[in-house]
Amino acid sequence: MLNTFKYSVLSLARNKDVLLWVILFPLVLATMFLTISGDFSAMNPIPTAVVEDINYANASEFADVIATLSQPGDDQILDMRHVETQEEADQLLLDGEIVGYFQIGTDANPRVYFSPRFTPSDFRRTILKDIADRFVRAQASIQTVAQHNPQALADPVLLTSLSDPASFTQQVTVTANESVMSVRYYFALLGMIAVLAANIALIGIMRTQANLSDLGARRAVGATSRLKTLCATFAACWIFSLVCLLIAYSYARFILDINFGSNDFAGILALACAALMATSLGALVGSIPTLTEGVKAGILTVIACFSALFAGLYGDPSMRLADNITRNFPYLQQLNPVEQVASLFYALYFYDSYVQFFQGLISLLIMSIVLFVGALLFLRRQRYAHI
Amino acid sequence: MHIFRTALRIFFSRPVYLLTYLTALSAIGIFMSMGIDDSQNEFEEARPTVAIINRDQGNDFSEAFADFVASRAEIVELADDRQSMQDAVAQNYASYIMIIPAGYGDEFASAAAHGMASPVIDTVISQTVIFGALMDPLVNDYLSAARLYLQSGTAATPHEAAQLAKESMEDSAVATVMQYEDSTAMSVSYLGYMTFASYTILLSVIISVSVLLAAFNRTDVRKRDLAAPVSRLKFNMQLAAACFVAMLFSWAVVGGLGLVVYRDALVGVSATVIILLLVSLLAFSLVALSLAFLLGQILASETTMNVAGNIIGLVFAFMGGIFIPTDFMPDIMQSIAQFVPTYYYGNAITELAQAQAVSAQTITPLLGNLGMLVLFAMTFFAVALALSRLRLQSSAS
């Protein structure tokens, strides 16, 4: 059995193509996530324009607001362009150079115009609208005060508080680590890598099956018992998957300096469990009779892509879809292997205790067992009418 | 043409597998575009899902304030304990948790009346969704108005201040989404599908081509082919022609599925724009084809091409701005994005999205983007041919 294990490991190690890509995949993707943006929540100033016509010249308060928000620096919100006519602003919108523009109406209130440009997740429109709304509401509130109690506006304390943009909220953290956008990508990526690592077991198991490969047929007539062959191959595939996942984890954790929670030991335990799920999944898909290796790899790719979609890997629309599914059909996500692996890292990252982490581990172990039992249904057969 | 015919026979020997694969990948695009609202003609606020924890139950002001917030966002229920809040953040159940502390209403009224600093409300904002913080402006505006009414004496009681603040919040600036043509605007969900189609087409063309190339890359077949009295260029050109048909098949399935699924949303939309969108996808399919052909020269098996396709597909989609708009990337990455073909495909889609009817003004930048895609395709194909020649020489030596 030890011999089978040793040669399974050697044979998998010689399959450089798959190993290279399964290792390369996380390294390339993780580096890309880091370079696209170290922190996705950091936002570039919004390209905006303002029409400087006669109405604007009379609205000095709004001009002050615009000037403050366009001030270069870390807090800069607007990347402002000043134009003289509405036609110029329209042209900028049409050319896609701005998200929207402000124009002061004859009632001295700002109006905001948006581009018809395709922006399915463009929350920047809401930010521009909020800026104009805030101005309109502040003006309306002062008018209400002026109507009901005009002498109050002479109170210096009130005037000071009017010009002071006080914040009535303070952000607090209730989780063990601060919630940042980038962790979603890294956690979902680890989940997807785990599912792609199932390709290793797919190849390994196909080489044990008499009806699936020439090597399998040769091994079937060998002296080693079937059980020993399968156990050794399964163990070799699991070790290999774990090594691939560990390389990805170590690269992201120690070279890219990504925070996966503070407990590396628990992280490794999560990866071991993820590798077990990947090996069981690969064994199940690999043991399906009649399909070629290419078709099976295609099935794994589709599983990986679908699961990654519902774990939120594909950007903002995918995250919203994933959140909706989690909110409305939480049990459906229990079946999603990428989400299950990602949730282990969510548990390590966000929670104070390990209760959720161990619940996640148990859930992933159950998934592995179910997949493995499914694989056994195909693997137990030893005699074939045709090979 | 024997090689061409044989290659096509191999390709069409597995129609169910290829169709299933293409449909499954296209379904991802359909799922992705499900969350996109088609009403782009009107402005719609983007607000996070909100959970309100009111520890000041029974206080008129706090209750009215909580009611106001609830009226402006999608509300989810959340228990008032740390564990539930951690669940909400970890599982993205609520992106904005607002905690109104006990005694808040009274303290707020007292601070306003005496001109002192107002008490603060604790918020837990999830940064794992892109617009988690967008409740803050509404909350601040409401409390700012309420404070002004109390401080100025306009409102005699906190309850009255809450009423007036609520009325103030009904004032808003006029927002207009510009429309440049009279024809019906393009369906945003269809555009979402077509944008995602670059990922779908890249993966599906690579898998389609890999089915073909894997058969021809088998050592025994390759040795036999090398001995055949056919020049390598002729052989490759015929194989490339078969791959082209495979690519057309993928393009037709992905494009056709989009037209079928979004047929209702596309009623009244300019047919020329739809055709140009499909032409753009075809131009991108050429890039995918040449890339698949290139990968086929480097990698031998279908399995490897599958994994490679996934990596390249994701890298292209992220860096080209398909999954994350390039506007959100650092400047340097925006420059690098221009070296990725998906960037030009995304640009072409954007050009067509805002062109509700076709004019010379819209065609020129579109042609520029499509031209770049064809250039990418030619470059990948040239490298693939060069590699093929190198392989031939190395086999000979």
Coordinates of N, CA and C in Angstrom, one line a residue, chain A residues 17-18 21 25 28-29 32-33 35-36 40-41 44 90-91 93-94 110-118 120 123-127 129-130 132-134 136-137 140-141 144-145 148-149 152 157-158 161-162 167-172 174-175 179-181 184-185 192 196 199 292-295 297-298 301-302 305-306 309-310 313-319 321 323 326-327 346 350-352 356, chain B residues 14 17 21 24 27-28 31-32 36 40 43 45-47 49 72 82-83 85-87 89-93 118 120-131 134 136-141 143-144 148-149 151-152 154 168-169 171-178 180 188 192 195 199 203 299 302-304 306-308 310-311 314-315 318-319 323-324 327-330 333-334 350 353-354 361:
Chain A
D17 N 1.4 19.6 -16.1 CA 0.4 20.5 -16.6 C -0.6 20.9 -15.6
V18 N -1.3 19.9 -15.1 CA -2.4 20.2 -14.2 C -1.9 20.9 -12.9
W21 N -1.0 24.5 -13.4 CA -2.1 25.4 -13.5 C -2.8 25.6 -12.2
F25 N -2.8 29.2 -10.8 CA -4.1 29.8 -10.8 C -4.3 30.8 -9.6
V28 N -1.6 33.7 -9.5 CA -1.9 34.8 -10.5 C -3.1 35.6 -10.0
L29 N -4.2 34.9 -9.7 CA -5.4 35.6 -9.3 C -5.3 36.4 -8.0
M32 N -3.4 39.4 -8.7 CA -4.2 40.4 -9.5 C -5.1 41.1 -8.6
F33 N -5.8 40.4 -7.7 CA -6.7 41.1 -6.7 C -6.0 42.2 -6.0
T35 N -3.3 43.8 -6.9 CA -2.8 44.9 -7.7 C -4.0 45.7 -8.2
I36 N -5.1 45.1 -8.5 CA -6.3 45.8 -8.9 C -6.6 46.9 -7.9
F40 N -10.6 47.3 -1.9 CA -11.6 47.7 -2.9 C -12.5 48.8 -2.5
S41 N -12.6 49.1 -1.2 CA -13.5 50.1 -0.7 C -12.9 51.5 -1.0
N44 N -12.0 56.0 -6.3 CA -11.4 57.2 -7.0 C -12.5 58.3 -7.0
D90 N -23.6 68.0 -21.6 CA -24.2 66.8 -22.2 C -23.2 66.0 -23.1
Q91 N -22.4 66.8 -23.7 CA -21.4 66.1 -24.6 C -20.4 65.3 -23.7
L93 N -21.2 63.9 -21.0 CA -21.9 62.7 -20.6 C -22.0 61.7 -21.7
L94 N -22.2 62.2 -22.9 CA -22.3 61.3 -24.1 C -21.0 60.6 -24.3
P110 N -30.0 72.9 -7.0 CA -29.3 72.2 -7.9 C -30.1 71.1 -8.6
R111 N -29.9 70.8 -9.8 CA -30.4 69.6 -10.5 C -29.3 68.8 -10.9
V112 N -29.5 67.5 -10.9 CA -28.4 66.6 -11.3 C -28.8 65.7 -12.5
Y113 N -27.9 65.6 -13.4 CA -28.2 64.9 -14.7 C -27.2 63.7 -14.8
F114 N -27.7 62.6 -15.2 CA -26.9 61.4 -15.2 C -26.7 60.9 -16.7
S115 N -25.7 60.2 -16.8 CA -25.4 59.6 -18.2 C -26.3 58.4 -18.4
P116 N -26.7 58.1 -19.6 CA -27.4 56.9 -19.9 C -26.5 55.7 -20.0
R117 N -25.2 56.0 -19.8 CA -24.1 55.0 -19.9 C -24.5 53.8 -19.1
F118 N -24.1 52.6 -19.6 CA -24.4 51.3 -18.9 C -23.6 51.2 -17.6
P120 N -24.6 49.1 -14.3 CA -25.5 48.4 -13.5 C -25.3 48.5 -12.0
F123 N -23.2 53.0 -7.9 CA -23.7 53.7 -6.7 C -23.3 55.1 -6.7
R124 N -22.4 55.5 -7.7 CA -21.9 56.9 -7.6 C -23.0 57.9 -8.0
R125 N -24.0 57.4 -8.7 CA -25.1 58.3 -9.0 C -25.8 58.7 -7.7
T126 N -25.9 57.7 -6.8 CA -26.6 58.0 -5.5 C -25.7 59.0 -4.7
I127 N -24.4 58.9 -4.8 CA -23.6 59.9 -4.1 C -23.8 61.3 -4.6
K129 N -26.4 62.4 -6.2 CA -27.8 62.8 -5.8 C -27.8 63.2 -4.4
D130 N -27.2 62.5 -3.5 CA -27.1 62.8 -2.1 C -26.5 64.2 -1.8
A132 N -26.6 66.8 -3.9 CA -27.6 67.8 -4.3 C -28.7 67.8 -3.3
D133 N -29.2 66.6 -2.9 CA -30.3 66.5 -1.9 C -30.0 67.2 -0.6
R134 N -28.8 66.9 -0.1 CA -28.4 67.5 1.2 C -28.4 69.0 1.1
V136 N -30.3 70.9 -1.0 CA -31.8 71.3 -1.1 C -32.4 71.2 0.3
R137 N -32.2 70.1 1.0 CA -32.8 69.9 2.3 C -32.4 70.9 3.3
A140 N -34.1 74.1 2.6 CA -35.5 74.0 2.9 C -35.7 74.1 4.4
S141 N -34.8 73.4 5.2 CA -34.9 73.4 6.6 C -34.7 74.9 7.2
T144 N -37.8 76.8 6.6 CA -38.9 76.4 7.5 C -38.7 77.2 8.8
V145 N -37.4 77.2 9.3 CA -37.1 77.9 10.5 C -37.4 79.4 10.4
H148 N -41.1 80.0 10.7 CA -41.7 79.8 12.0 C -41.1 80.6 13.1
N149 N -39.8 80.8 13.0 CA -39.1 81.4 14.1 C -37.9 82.2 13.6
A152 N -34.6 83.2 15.5 CA -33.6 82.1 15.8 C -32.4 82.1 14.9
V157 N -25.0 80.8 18.2 CA -24.8 79.3 18.5 C -25.4 78.5 17.3
L158 N -26.6 78.9 17.0 CA -27.3 78.2 15.9 C -26.6 78.3 14.6
S161 N -23.6 76.1 14.5 CA -24.0 74.7 14.3 C -24.5 74.4 12.9
L162 N -25.0 75.5 12.2 CA -25.5 75.3 10.8 C -24.3 75.1 9.9
S167 N -21.3 65.0 12.3 CA -21.7 63.7 12.0 C -22.4 63.1 13.2
F168 N -23.6 62.5 13.0 CA -24.4 61.9 14.1 C -24.1 60.4 14.3
T169 N -23.2 59.9 13.5 CA -22.9 58.5 13.6 C -21.5 58.2 13.9
Q170 N -21.2 57.1 14.5 CA -19.8 56.7 14.6 C -19.7 55.2 14.3
Q171 N -18.7 54.8 13.4 CA -18.6 53.5 13.0 C -18.0 52.6 14.1
V172 N -18.6 51.5 14.4 CA -17.9 50.6 15.4 C -17.7 49.2 14.7
V174 N -17.9 45.1 15.3 CA -18.5 44.1 16.2 C -17.8 42.7 15.9
T175 N -16.9 42.7 14.8 CA -16.3 41.5 14.4 C -14.9 41.4 14.9
S179 N -14.3 44.5 8.6 CA -14.9 44.0 7.3 C -14.3 44.8 6.2
V180 N -13.6 44.1 5.3 CA -13.1 44.8 4.1 C -13.5 44.1 2.8
M181 N -13.6 44.8 1.8 CA -14.1 44.2 0.5 C -13.3 43.1 0.0
R184 N -13.5 39.1 0.6 CA -14.5 38.3 -0.1 C -13.9 37.6 -1.3
Y185 N -13.1 38.4 -2.0 CA -12.5 37.9 -3.2 C -11.5 36.8 -2.8
M192 N -12.7 28.4 -4.8 CA -12.6 28.0 -6.2 C -11.4 27.2 -6.5
L196 N -11.2 23.5 -8.1 CA -10.3 23.2 -9.3 C -9.2 22.1 -8.9
N199 N -9.4 18.4 -9.8 CA -8.8 17.8 -11.1 C -7.7 16.8 -10.7
T292 N -15.2 10.9 -21.1 CA -13.7 11.0 -21.2 C -13.2 12.0 -20.2
E293 N -11.9 12.0 -20.1 CA -11.2 12.9 -19.1 C -11.6 14.4 -19.3
G294 N -11.6 14.7 -20.6 CA -11.8 16.1 -21.0 C -13.2 16.5 -20.6
V295 N -14.2 15.7 -20.8 CA -15.6 16.0 -20.4 C -15.7 16.1 -18.9
A297 N -13.3 17.0 -16.9 CA -12.7 18.3 -16.5 C -13.6 19.5 -16.8
G298 N -14.4 19.3 -17.9 CA -15.4 20.3 -18.2 C -16.5 20.4 -17.1
T301 N -15.1 22.2 -14.3 CA -15.0 23.7 -14.5 C -16.4 24.3 -14.3
V302 N -17.4 23.7 -14.8 CA -18.8 24.3 -14.7 C -19.1 24.3 -13.2
C305 N -17.2 27.2 -11.7 CA -17.7 28.5 -12.1 C -19.0 28.8 -11.5
F306 N -20.0 27.9 -11.5 CA -21.3 28.1 -10.9 C -21.1 28.4 -9.4
L309 N -19.7 31.8 -8.8 CA -20.7 32.8 -9.0 C -21.6 33.1 -7.7
F310 N -22.1 32.0 -7.1 CA -22.9 32.1 -6.0 C -22.1 32.4 -4.7
L313 N -17.6 35.6 -6.4 CA -16.3 35.9 -6.9 C -16.3 36.9 -8.1
Y314 N -17.4 36.9 -8.9 CA -17.4 37.7 -10.1 C -17.8 39.1 -10.0
G315 N -17.3 39.8 -8.9 CA -17.6 41.2 -8.8 C -18.9 41.5 -8.2
D316 N -19.3 42.8 -8.2 CA -20.4 43.3 -7.5 C -21.8 42.6 -7.8
P317 N -22.2 42.5 -9.1 CA -23.5 41.8 -9.3 C -23.5 40.4 -8.8
S318 N -22.4 39.7 -8.9 CA -22.3 38.3 -8.4 C -22.4 38.3 -6.8
M319 N -21.8 39.3 -6.2 CA -21.9 39.4 -4.7 C -23.3 39.6 -4.3
L321 N -26.0 38.8 -5.9 CA -26.8 37.6 -6.1 C -26.5 36.6 -5.0
D323 N -25.5 37.3 -1.9 CA -26.1 37.7 -0.7 C -27.6 37.5 -0.7
T326 N -28.1 33.8 0.0 CA -27.8 33.5 1.4 C -28.9 34.0 2.3
R327 N -29.5 35.2 2.0 CA -30.6 35.7 2.8 C -31.8 34.9 2.7
Y346 N -14.4 32.9 6.5 CA -15.2 34.0 7.1 C -15.3 33.8 8.6
F350 N -14.1 36.7 11.0 CA -15.1 37.6 11.6 C -15.5 37.3 13.1
Y351 N -15.4 36.0 13.5 CA -16.0 35.6 14.8 C -14.9 35.6 15.9
D352 N -15.4 35.8 17.1 CA -14.6 35.8 18.3 C -14.3 34.3 18.7
Q356 N -18.6 28.7 15.0 CA -19.0 28.7 13.6 C -18.0 28.0 12.7
Chain B
R14 N -19.6 15.2 -30.2 CA -20.0 15.3 -28.9 C -20.9 16.6 -28.7
Y17 N -22.5 17.3 -25.0 CA -21.5 17.8 -24.1 C -21.3 19.3 -24.3
Y21 N -22.3 22.4 -21.9 CA -21.2 23.3 -21.4 C -21.5 24.7 -21.7
A24 N -24.6 26.0 -19.8 CA -24.3 26.1 -18.4 C -23.5 27.4 -18.1
A27 N -25.7 30.4 -18.7 CA -26.7 30.5 -17.6 C -26.0 31.4 -16.5
I28 N -24.7 31.3 -16.3 CA -24.0 32.1 -15.3 C -24.3 33.6 -15.6
F31 N -27.8 34.5 -14.8 CA -28.0 34.7 -13.3 C -27.4 36.0 -12.9
M32 N -26.2 36.3 -13.4 CA -25.5 37.6 -13.1 C -26.4 38.8 -13.4
I36 N -29.8 42.9 -12.2 CA -29.7 44.2 -12.7 C -31.1 44.8 -13.1
Q40 N -33.3 51.8 -16.5 CA -32.2 52.8 -16.4 C -32.7 54.2 -16.8
F43 N -33.8 57.5 -12.4 CA -32.8 57.4 -11.3 C -33.3 56.5 -10.2
E45 N -32.1 55.0 -6.3 CA -31.1 55.1 -5.2 C -30.5 53.7 -5.0
A46 N -29.2 53.7 -4.7 CA -28.5 52.5 -4.3 C -28.3 52.6 -2.8
R47 N -29.1 51.8 -2.0 CA -28.9 51.8 -0.6 C -28.6 50.3 -0.1
T49 N -28.7 47.0 2.5 CA -29.7 46.4 3.4 C -29.4 46.8 4.8
R72 N -36.7 54.0 4.1 CA -35.8 54.4 3.0 C -34.8 53.3 2.6
R82 N -24.2 40.4 20.2 CA -23.0 40.4 19.4 C -22.9 39.3 18.4
Q83 N -23.3 38.1 18.8 CA -23.3 36.9 17.9 C -24.1 37.2 16.6
M85 N -25.0 40.0 15.4 CA -24.4 41.1 14.5 C -23.2 40.5 13.8
Q86 N -22.4 39.7 14.4 CA -21.2 39.0 13.7 C -21.8 38.2 12.6
D87 N -22.9 37.5 12.8 CA -23.5 36.7 11.7 C -23.9 37.6 10.6
V89 N -22.7 40.4 9.6 CA -21.5 40.9 8.9 C -20.9 39.8 8.1
A90 N -20.7 38.7 8.8 CA -20.0 37.6 8.1 C -20.7 37.0 6.9
Q91 N -22.1 37.0 7.1 CA -22.9 36.4 6.0 C -23.5 37.4 5.1
N92 N -23.1 38.7 5.3 CA -23.6 39.8 4.5 C -25.1 39.9 4.5
Y93 N -25.6 39.6 5.7 CA -27.1 39.6 5.9 C -27.6 41.1 5.9
S118 N -24.4 66.6 19.9 CA -25.4 65.6 19.9 C -24.8 64.2 20.2
V120 N -24.1 60.2 19.7 CA -23.9 59.6 18.4 C -24.6 58.2 18.4
I121 N -24.9 57.8 17.2 CA -25.5 56.5 16.9 C -24.4 55.5 16.4
D122 N -24.3 54.4 17.0 CA -23.3 53.4 16.5 C -23.7 52.7 15.2
T123 N -22.8 52.7 14.3 CA -23.2 52.0 13.0 C -22.1 50.9 12.7
V124 N -22.6 49.8 12.2 CA -21.7 48.8 11.8 C -21.8 48.7 10.2
I125 N -20.8 49.1 9.5 CA -20.9 49.2 8.1 C -20.0 48.1 7.5
S126 N -20.7 47.3 6.7 CA -19.9 46.2 6.0 C -19.2 46.8 4.8
Q127 N -17.9 46.6 4.7 CA -17.2 47.1 3.5 C -17.2 46.0 2.5
T128 N -17.8 44.9 2.7 CA -17.8 43.8 1.8 C -18.8 44.0 0.6
V129 N -19.7 45.0 0.8 CA -20.4 45.4 -0.4 C -20.0 46.8 -0.7
I130 N -20.1 47.2 -2.0 CA -19.5 48.4 -2.4 C -20.1 49.7 -1.9
F131 N -21.5 49.6 -1.6 CA -22.1 50.8 -1.2 C -22.7 50.7 0.3
L134 N -23.7 54.0 2.2 CA -24.6 54.9 1.6 C -25.9 55.2 2.4
D136 N -25.4 56.5 5.6 CA -25.0 57.6 6.4 C -25.5 58.9 6.0
P137 N -25.5 59.3 4.8 CA -26.0 60.7 4.4 C -27.4 60.9 4.8
L138 N -28.3 59.9 4.6 CA -29.7 60.0 5.0 C -29.9 60.2 6.5
V139 N -29.1 59.3 7.2 CA -29.2 59.4 8.7 C -28.8 60.7 9.2
N140 N -27.7 61.2 8.7 CA -27.1 62.5 9.1 C -28.0 63.7 8.7
D141 N -28.6 63.6 7.5 CA -29.5 64.7 7.1 C -30.7 64.8 8.0
L143 N -31.1 63.7 11.1 CA -30.8 64.1 12.5 C -30.4 65.6 12.5
S144 N -29.7 66.0 11.4 CA -29.3 67.4 11.3 C -30.5 68.3 11.3
L148 N -31.8 71.0 14.1 CA -32.0 72.4 13.8 C -33.4 72.9 14.3
Y149 N -34.5 72.0 14.0 CA -35.8 72.4 14.5 C -35.9 72.5 16.0
Q151 N -33.3 73.1 18.1 CA -32.4 74.1 18.6 C -33.0 75.5 18.3
S152 N -33.7 75.6 17.2 CA -34.2 77.0 16.8 C -35.6 77.2 17.5
T154 N -38.2 75.9 16.5 CA -39.3 75.7 15.5 C -40.2 74.5 15.9
S168 N -38.9 67.4 5.8 CA -37.7 68.0 5.1 C -37.1 67.0 4.2
M169 N -37.1 65.7 4.7 CA -36.4 64.7 3.9 C -37.2 64.3 2.6
D171 N -38.0 66.7 0.6 CA -37.4 67.6 -0.4 C -36.2 66.9 -1.0
S172 N -36.1 67.0 -2.3 CA -34.9 66.5 -2.9 C -34.7 67.2 -4.3
A173 N -33.4 67.0 -4.7 CA -33.1 67.6 -6.0 C -33.7 66.8 -7.2
V174 N -33.9 67.5 -8.3 CA -34.5 66.8 -9.4 C -33.3 66.1 -10.1
A175 N -33.5 64.8 -10.3 CA -32.5 64.0 -11.0 C -33.0 63.5 -12.3
T176 N -32.2 63.6 -13.4 CA -32.7 63.2 -14.7 C -31.6 62.3 -15.3
V177 N -32.1 61.2 -15.8 CA -31.2 60.3 -16.6 C -31.3 60.8 -18.1
M178 N -30.3 61.3 -18.7 CA -30.4 61.8 -20.0 C -30.7 60.7 -21.1
Y180 N -30.7 60.4 -25.3 CA -30.3 61.2 -26.5 C -31.1 60.9 -27.7
V188 N -30.7 46.9 -20.0 CA -29.4 46.9 -19.2 C -29.1 45.4 -18.8
G192 N -25.8 43.4 -19.5 CA -25.1 42.7 -18.5 C -24.7 41.3 -19.0
T195 N -22.0 41.6 -21.6 CA -20.7 41.9 -21.1 C -20.1 40.7 -20.5
Y199 N -16.5 36.4 -20.8 CA -16.0 35.3 -20.0 C -16.5 33.9 -20.5
L203 N -14.2 30.9 -22.2 CA -14.1 29.6 -21.7 C -14.7 28.5 -22.7
L299 N -0.3 23.5 -24.6 CA -0.8 22.5 -23.7 C -1.4 21.3 -24.5
E302 N -7.1 18.3 -22.8 CA -8.3 19.0 -22.6 C -8.4 19.6 -21.1
T303 N -8.0 18.7 -20.2 CA -8.0 19.1 -18.7 C -7.2 20.3 -18.5
T304 N -6.0 20.3 -19.0 CA -5.1 21.5 -18.8 C -5.7 22.7 -19.5
N306 N -8.7 23.4 -20.0 CA -9.9 23.8 -19.2 C -9.4 24.7 -18.0
V307 N -8.4 24.3 -17.3 CA -7.9 25.0 -16.1 C -7.3 26.3 -16.6
A308 N -6.5 26.2 -17.7 CA -5.9 27.4 -18.2 C -6.9 28.4 -18.7
N310 N -9.8 28.9 -17.6 CA -10.5 29.5 -16.4 C -9.6 30.6 -15.8
I311 N -8.3 30.3 -15.8 CA -7.4 31.4 -15.2 C -7.4 32.6 -16.1
L314 N -10.6 34.5 -16.1 CA -10.8 35.4 -14.9 C -9.9 36.6 -14.9
V315 N -8.6 36.4 -15.3 CA -7.7 37.5 -15.3 C -8.2 38.5 -16.3
F318 N -11.3 40.4 -14.9 CA -11.1 41.3 -13.9 C -10.3 42.5 -14.4
M319 N -9.2 42.2 -15.1 CA -8.3 43.3 -15.5 C -8.9 44.2 -16.6
F323 N -15.7 42.5 -14.5 CA -16.3 42.2 -13.2 C -16.2 43.4 -12.3
I324 N -15.1 44.2 -12.4 CA -15.0 45.4 -11.5 C -14.7 46.6 -12.5
D327 N -12.9 52.1 -13.5 CA -12.9 53.4 -12.8 C -12.5 53.2 -11.3
F328 N -12.8 52.0 -10.8 CA -12.5 51.7 -9.4 C -11.0 51.3 -9.2
M329 N -10.3 51.1 -10.2 CA -8.9 50.6 -10.1 C -7.9 51.7 -10.0
P330 N -6.8 51.5 -9.4 CA -5.7 52.5 -9.3 C -5.3 52.9 -10.8
M333 N -3.3 50.4 -12.9 CA -4.1 49.3 -13.4 C -5.0 49.7 -14.5
Q334 N -5.5 50.9 -14.5 CA -6.3 51.4 -15.6 C -5.5 51.4 -16.9
T350 N -20.0 49.4 -24.2 CA -20.4 50.7 -23.6 C -20.8 51.7 -24.7
A353 N -24.1 50.7 -25.8 CA -25.2 50.9 -24.8 C -25.7 52.3 -24.8
Q354 N -24.9 53.2 -25.0 CA -25.4 54.6 -25.0 C -25.8 55.1 -26.4
Q361 N -21.0 59.0 -35.5 CA -20.4 59.4 -34.2 C -20.2 58.2 -33.3

